PDB file of C-alpha atoms in Angstrom:
ATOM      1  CA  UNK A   1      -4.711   7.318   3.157  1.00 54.00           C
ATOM      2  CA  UNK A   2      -7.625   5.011   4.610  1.00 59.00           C
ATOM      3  CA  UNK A   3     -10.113   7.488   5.084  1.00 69.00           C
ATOM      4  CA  UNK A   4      -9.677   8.691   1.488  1.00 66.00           C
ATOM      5  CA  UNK A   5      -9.373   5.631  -0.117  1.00 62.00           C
ATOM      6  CA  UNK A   6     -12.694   4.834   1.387  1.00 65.00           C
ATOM      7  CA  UNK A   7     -13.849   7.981   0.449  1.00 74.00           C
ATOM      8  CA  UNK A   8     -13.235   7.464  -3.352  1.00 81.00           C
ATOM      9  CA  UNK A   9     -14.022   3.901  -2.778  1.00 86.00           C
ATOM     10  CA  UNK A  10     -17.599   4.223  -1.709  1.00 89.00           C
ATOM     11  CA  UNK A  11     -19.429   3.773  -4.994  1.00 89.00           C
ATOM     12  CA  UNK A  12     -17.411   0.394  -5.591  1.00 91.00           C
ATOM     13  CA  UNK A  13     -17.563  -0.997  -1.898  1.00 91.00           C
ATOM     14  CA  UNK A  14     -21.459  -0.197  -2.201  1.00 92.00           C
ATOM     15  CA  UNK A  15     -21.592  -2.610  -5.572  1.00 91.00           C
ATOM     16  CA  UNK A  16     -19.640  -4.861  -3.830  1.00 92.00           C
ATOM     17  CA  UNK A  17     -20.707  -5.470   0.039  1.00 92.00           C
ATOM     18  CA  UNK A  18     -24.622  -4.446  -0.819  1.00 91.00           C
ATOM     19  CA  UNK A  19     -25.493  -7.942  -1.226  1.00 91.00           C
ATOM     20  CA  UNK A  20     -23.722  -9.393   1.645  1.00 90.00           C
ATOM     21  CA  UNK A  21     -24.768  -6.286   4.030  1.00 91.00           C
ATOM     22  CA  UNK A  22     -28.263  -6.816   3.069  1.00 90.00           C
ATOM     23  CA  UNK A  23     -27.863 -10.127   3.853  1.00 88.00           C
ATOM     24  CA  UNK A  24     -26.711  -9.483   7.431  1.00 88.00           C
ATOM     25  CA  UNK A  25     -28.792  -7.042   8.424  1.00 89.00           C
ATOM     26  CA  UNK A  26     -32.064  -9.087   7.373  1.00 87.00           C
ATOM     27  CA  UNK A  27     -31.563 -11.781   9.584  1.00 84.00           C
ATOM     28  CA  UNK A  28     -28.299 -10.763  11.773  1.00 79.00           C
ATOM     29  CA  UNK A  29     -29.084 -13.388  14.717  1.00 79.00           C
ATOM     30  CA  UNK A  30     -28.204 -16.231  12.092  1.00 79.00           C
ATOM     31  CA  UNK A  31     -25.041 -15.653  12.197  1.00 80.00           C
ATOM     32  CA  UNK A  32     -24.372 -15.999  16.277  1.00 80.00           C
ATOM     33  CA  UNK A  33     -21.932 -18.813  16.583  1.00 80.00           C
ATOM     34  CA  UNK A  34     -21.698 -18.143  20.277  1.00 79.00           C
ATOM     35  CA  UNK A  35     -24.063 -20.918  21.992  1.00 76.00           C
ATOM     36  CA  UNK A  36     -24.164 -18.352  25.264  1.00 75.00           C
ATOM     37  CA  UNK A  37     -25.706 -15.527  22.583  1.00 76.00           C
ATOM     38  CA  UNK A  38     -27.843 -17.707  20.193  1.00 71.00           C
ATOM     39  CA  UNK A  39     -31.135 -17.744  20.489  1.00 70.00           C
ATOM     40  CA  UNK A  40     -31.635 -21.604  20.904  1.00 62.00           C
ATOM     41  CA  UNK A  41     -34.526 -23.161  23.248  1.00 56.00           C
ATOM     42  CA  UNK A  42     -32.769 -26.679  23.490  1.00 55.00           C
ATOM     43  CA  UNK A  43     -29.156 -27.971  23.969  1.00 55.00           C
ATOM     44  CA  UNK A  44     -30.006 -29.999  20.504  1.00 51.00           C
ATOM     45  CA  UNK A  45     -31.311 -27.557  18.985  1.00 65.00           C
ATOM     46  CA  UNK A  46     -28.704 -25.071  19.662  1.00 58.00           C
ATOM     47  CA  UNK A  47     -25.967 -27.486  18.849  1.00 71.00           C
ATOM     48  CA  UNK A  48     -27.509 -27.475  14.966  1.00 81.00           C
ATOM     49  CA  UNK A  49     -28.585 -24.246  15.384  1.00 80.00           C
ATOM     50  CA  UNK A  50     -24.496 -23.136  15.830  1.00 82.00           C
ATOM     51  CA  UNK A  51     -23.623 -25.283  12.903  1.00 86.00           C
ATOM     52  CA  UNK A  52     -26.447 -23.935  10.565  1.00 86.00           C
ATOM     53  CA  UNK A  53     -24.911 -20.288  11.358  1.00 85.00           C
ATOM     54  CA  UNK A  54     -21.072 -20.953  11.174  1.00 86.00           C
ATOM     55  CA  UNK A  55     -22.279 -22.260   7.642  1.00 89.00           C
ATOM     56  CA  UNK A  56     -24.328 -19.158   6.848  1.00 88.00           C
ATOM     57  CA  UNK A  57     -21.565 -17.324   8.246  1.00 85.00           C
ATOM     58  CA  UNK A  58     -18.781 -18.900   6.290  1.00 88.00           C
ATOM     59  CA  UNK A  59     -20.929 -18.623   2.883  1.00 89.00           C
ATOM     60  CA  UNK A  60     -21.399 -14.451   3.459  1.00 89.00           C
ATOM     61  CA  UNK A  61     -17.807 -14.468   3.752  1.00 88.00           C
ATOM     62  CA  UNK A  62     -17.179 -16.614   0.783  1.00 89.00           C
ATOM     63  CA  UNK A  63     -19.532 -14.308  -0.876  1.00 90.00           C
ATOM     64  CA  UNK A  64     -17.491 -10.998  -0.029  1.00 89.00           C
ATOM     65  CA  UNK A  65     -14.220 -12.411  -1.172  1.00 88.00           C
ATOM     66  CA  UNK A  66     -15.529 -13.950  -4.738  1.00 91.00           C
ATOM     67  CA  UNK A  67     -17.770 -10.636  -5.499  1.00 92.00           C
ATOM     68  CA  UNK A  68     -14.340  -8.632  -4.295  1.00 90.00           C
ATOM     69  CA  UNK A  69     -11.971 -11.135  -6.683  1.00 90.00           C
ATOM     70  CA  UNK A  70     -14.802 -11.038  -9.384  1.00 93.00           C
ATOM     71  CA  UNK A  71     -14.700  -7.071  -9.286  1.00 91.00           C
ATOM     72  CA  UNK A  72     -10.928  -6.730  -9.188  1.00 89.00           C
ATOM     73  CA  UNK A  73     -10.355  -9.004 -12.041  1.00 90.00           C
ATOM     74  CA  UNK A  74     -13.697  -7.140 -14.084  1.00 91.00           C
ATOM     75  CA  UNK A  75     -11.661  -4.289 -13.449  1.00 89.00           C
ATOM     76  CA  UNK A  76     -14.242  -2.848 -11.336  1.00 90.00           C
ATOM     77  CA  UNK A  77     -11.971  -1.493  -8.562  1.00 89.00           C
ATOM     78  CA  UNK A  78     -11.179   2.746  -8.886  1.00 89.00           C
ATOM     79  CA  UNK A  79      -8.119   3.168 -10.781  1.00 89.00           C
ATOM     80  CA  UNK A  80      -6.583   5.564  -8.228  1.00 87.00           C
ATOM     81  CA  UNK A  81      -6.688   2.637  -5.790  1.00 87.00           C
ATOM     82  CA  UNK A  82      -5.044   0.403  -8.019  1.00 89.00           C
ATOM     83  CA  UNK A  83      -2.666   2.927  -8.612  1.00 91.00           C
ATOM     84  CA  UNK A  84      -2.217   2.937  -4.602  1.00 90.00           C
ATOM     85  CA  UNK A  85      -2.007  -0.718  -5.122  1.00 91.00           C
ATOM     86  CA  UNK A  86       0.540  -0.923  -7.532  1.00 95.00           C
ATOM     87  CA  UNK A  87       2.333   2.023  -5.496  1.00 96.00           C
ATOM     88  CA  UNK A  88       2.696  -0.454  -1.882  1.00 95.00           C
ATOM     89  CA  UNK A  89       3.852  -3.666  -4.484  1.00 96.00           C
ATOM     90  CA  UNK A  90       6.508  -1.682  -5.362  1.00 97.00           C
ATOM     91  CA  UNK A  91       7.574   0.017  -2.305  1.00 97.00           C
ATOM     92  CA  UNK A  92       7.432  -3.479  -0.693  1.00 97.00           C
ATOM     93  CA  UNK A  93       9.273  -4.996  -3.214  1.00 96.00           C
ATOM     94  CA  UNK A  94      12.367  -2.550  -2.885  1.00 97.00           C
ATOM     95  CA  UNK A  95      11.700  -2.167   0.634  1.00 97.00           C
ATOM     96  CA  UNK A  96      11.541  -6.535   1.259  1.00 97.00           C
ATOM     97  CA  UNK A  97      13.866  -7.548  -1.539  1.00 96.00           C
ATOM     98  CA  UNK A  98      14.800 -10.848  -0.167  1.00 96.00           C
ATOM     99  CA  UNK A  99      10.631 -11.422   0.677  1.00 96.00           C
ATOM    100  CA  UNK A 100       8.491 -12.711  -2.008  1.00 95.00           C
ATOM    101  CA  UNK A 101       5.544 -12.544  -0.194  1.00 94.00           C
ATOM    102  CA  UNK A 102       6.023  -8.979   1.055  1.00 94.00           C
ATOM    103  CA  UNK A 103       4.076  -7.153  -1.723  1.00 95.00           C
ATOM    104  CA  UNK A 104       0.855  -9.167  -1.183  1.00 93.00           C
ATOM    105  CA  UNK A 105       1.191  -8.850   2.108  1.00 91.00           C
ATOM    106  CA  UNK A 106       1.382  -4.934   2.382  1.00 93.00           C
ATOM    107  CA  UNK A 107      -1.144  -5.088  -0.812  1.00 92.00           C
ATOM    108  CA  UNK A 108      -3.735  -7.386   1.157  1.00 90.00           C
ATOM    109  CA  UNK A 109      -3.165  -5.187   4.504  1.00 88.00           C
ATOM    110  CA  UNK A 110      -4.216  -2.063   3.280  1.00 88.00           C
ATOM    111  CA  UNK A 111      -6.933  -3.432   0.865  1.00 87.00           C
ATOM    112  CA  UNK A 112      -8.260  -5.931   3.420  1.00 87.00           C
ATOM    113  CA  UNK A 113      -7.663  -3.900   7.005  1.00 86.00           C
ATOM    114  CA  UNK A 114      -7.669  -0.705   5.313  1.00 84.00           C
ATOM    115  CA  UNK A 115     -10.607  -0.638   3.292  1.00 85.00           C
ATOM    116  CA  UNK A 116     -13.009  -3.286   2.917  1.00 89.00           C
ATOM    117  CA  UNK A 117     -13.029  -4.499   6.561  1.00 89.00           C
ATOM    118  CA  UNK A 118     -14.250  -1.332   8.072  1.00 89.00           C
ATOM    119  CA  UNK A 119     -16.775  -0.679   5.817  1.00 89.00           C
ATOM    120  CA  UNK A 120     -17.989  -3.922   6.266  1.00 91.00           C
ATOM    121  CA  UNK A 121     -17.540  -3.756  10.595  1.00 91.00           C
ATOM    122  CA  UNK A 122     -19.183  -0.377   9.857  1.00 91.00           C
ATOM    123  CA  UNK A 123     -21.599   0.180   7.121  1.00 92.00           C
ATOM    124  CA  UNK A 124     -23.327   3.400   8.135  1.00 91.00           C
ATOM    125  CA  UNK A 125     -20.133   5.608   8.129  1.00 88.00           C
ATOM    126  CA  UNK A 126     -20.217   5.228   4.682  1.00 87.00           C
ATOM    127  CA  UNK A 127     -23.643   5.292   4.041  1.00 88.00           C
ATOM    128  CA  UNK A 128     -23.837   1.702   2.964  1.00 90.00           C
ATOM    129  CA  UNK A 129     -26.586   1.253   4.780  1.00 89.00           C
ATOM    130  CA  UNK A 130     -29.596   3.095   5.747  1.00 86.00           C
ATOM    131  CA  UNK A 131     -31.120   1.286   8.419  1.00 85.00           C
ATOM    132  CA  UNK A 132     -30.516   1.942  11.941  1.00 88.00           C
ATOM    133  CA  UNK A 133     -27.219  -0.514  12.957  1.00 89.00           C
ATOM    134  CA  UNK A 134     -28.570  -2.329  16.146  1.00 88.00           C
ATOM    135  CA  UNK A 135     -25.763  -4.026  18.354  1.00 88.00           C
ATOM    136  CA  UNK A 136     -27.032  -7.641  16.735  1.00 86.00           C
ATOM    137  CA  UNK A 137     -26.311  -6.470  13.559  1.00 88.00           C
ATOM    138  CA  UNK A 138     -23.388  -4.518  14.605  1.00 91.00           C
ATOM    139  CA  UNK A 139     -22.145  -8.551  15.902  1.00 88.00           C
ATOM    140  CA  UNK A 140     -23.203 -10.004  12.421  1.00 88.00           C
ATOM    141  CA  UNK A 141     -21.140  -7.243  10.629  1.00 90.00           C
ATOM    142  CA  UNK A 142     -18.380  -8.561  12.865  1.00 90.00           C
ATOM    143  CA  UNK A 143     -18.523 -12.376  12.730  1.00 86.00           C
ATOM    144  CA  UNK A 144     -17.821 -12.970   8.720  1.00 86.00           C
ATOM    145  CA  UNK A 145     -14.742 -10.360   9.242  1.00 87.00           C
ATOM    146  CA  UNK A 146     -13.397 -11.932  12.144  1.00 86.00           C
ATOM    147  CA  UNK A 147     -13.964 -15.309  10.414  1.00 80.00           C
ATOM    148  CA  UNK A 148     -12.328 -14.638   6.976  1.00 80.00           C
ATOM    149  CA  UNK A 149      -9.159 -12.988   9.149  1.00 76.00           C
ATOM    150  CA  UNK A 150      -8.979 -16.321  11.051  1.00 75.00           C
ATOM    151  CA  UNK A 151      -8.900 -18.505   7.756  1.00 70.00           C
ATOM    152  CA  UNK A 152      -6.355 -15.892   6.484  1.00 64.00           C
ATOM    153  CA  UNK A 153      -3.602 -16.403   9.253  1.00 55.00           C
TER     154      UNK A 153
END
């Protein structure tokens, strides 16, 4: 079911993550929050260097998630994955009676780990990108992922 959501979902996740990708791959060192991996020549420097990039990091994310709400609620997203969508609410629903937040939670999952994550950990298996993915940006791809999971849990 991943693989072929993705597969219809291309056009959409290309709308969507273009702008943030493009972002990342410009500049993909900016977004090093590791002090050991930035590229820093003082102590100082690094120190602001690491809080410049956690804030560029945390404003790509914020940038995924409102162009993903603002797409979903334009009514943007593919209608056979909101028919998948609609499909796991209610399965979860009947399945988790007594647990009101099991149908966002099996929703979120599959939209979220399913879909949008992996194109975003890896653009070029989708063709979102052309460029070559070098293991910097491979680690930029990463960090606003990783980051956004955090905040989730």
């Amino acid at each position: 079911m991943s693989a072929w959501s993705r597969k219809i979902g291309v056009p959409f996740l290309a709308a969507v993550l273009g702008p943030a990708l493009r972002v990342i791959q410009a500049e993909p060192q900016m977004l090093e929050v590791d002090p050991t991996r930035a590229e820093v020549s003082s102590q100082d420097e690094g120190n602001d260097a690491i809080a410049r990039h956690i804030l560029r990091m945390e404003s790509i994310a914020s940038q995924v998630v409102e162009s993903l709400a603002a797409a979903l609620e334009g009514g943007e997203c593919p209608s056979v994955l909101r028919a998948i969508a609609r499909y796991l609410w209610v399965q979860s629903k009947k399945r988790f009676p007594d647990e009101p937040k099991a149908p966002y939670v099996a929703v979120a999952g599959f939209f979220f780990l399913r879909f949008v994550n992996p194109a975003l950990v890896a653009p070029e298996a989708l063709n979102l990108t052309r460029e070559t993915v070098t293991p910097p940006m491979r680690r930029g791809f990463i960090l606003p992922v990783s980051y956004t999971h955090l905040r989730a849990h």
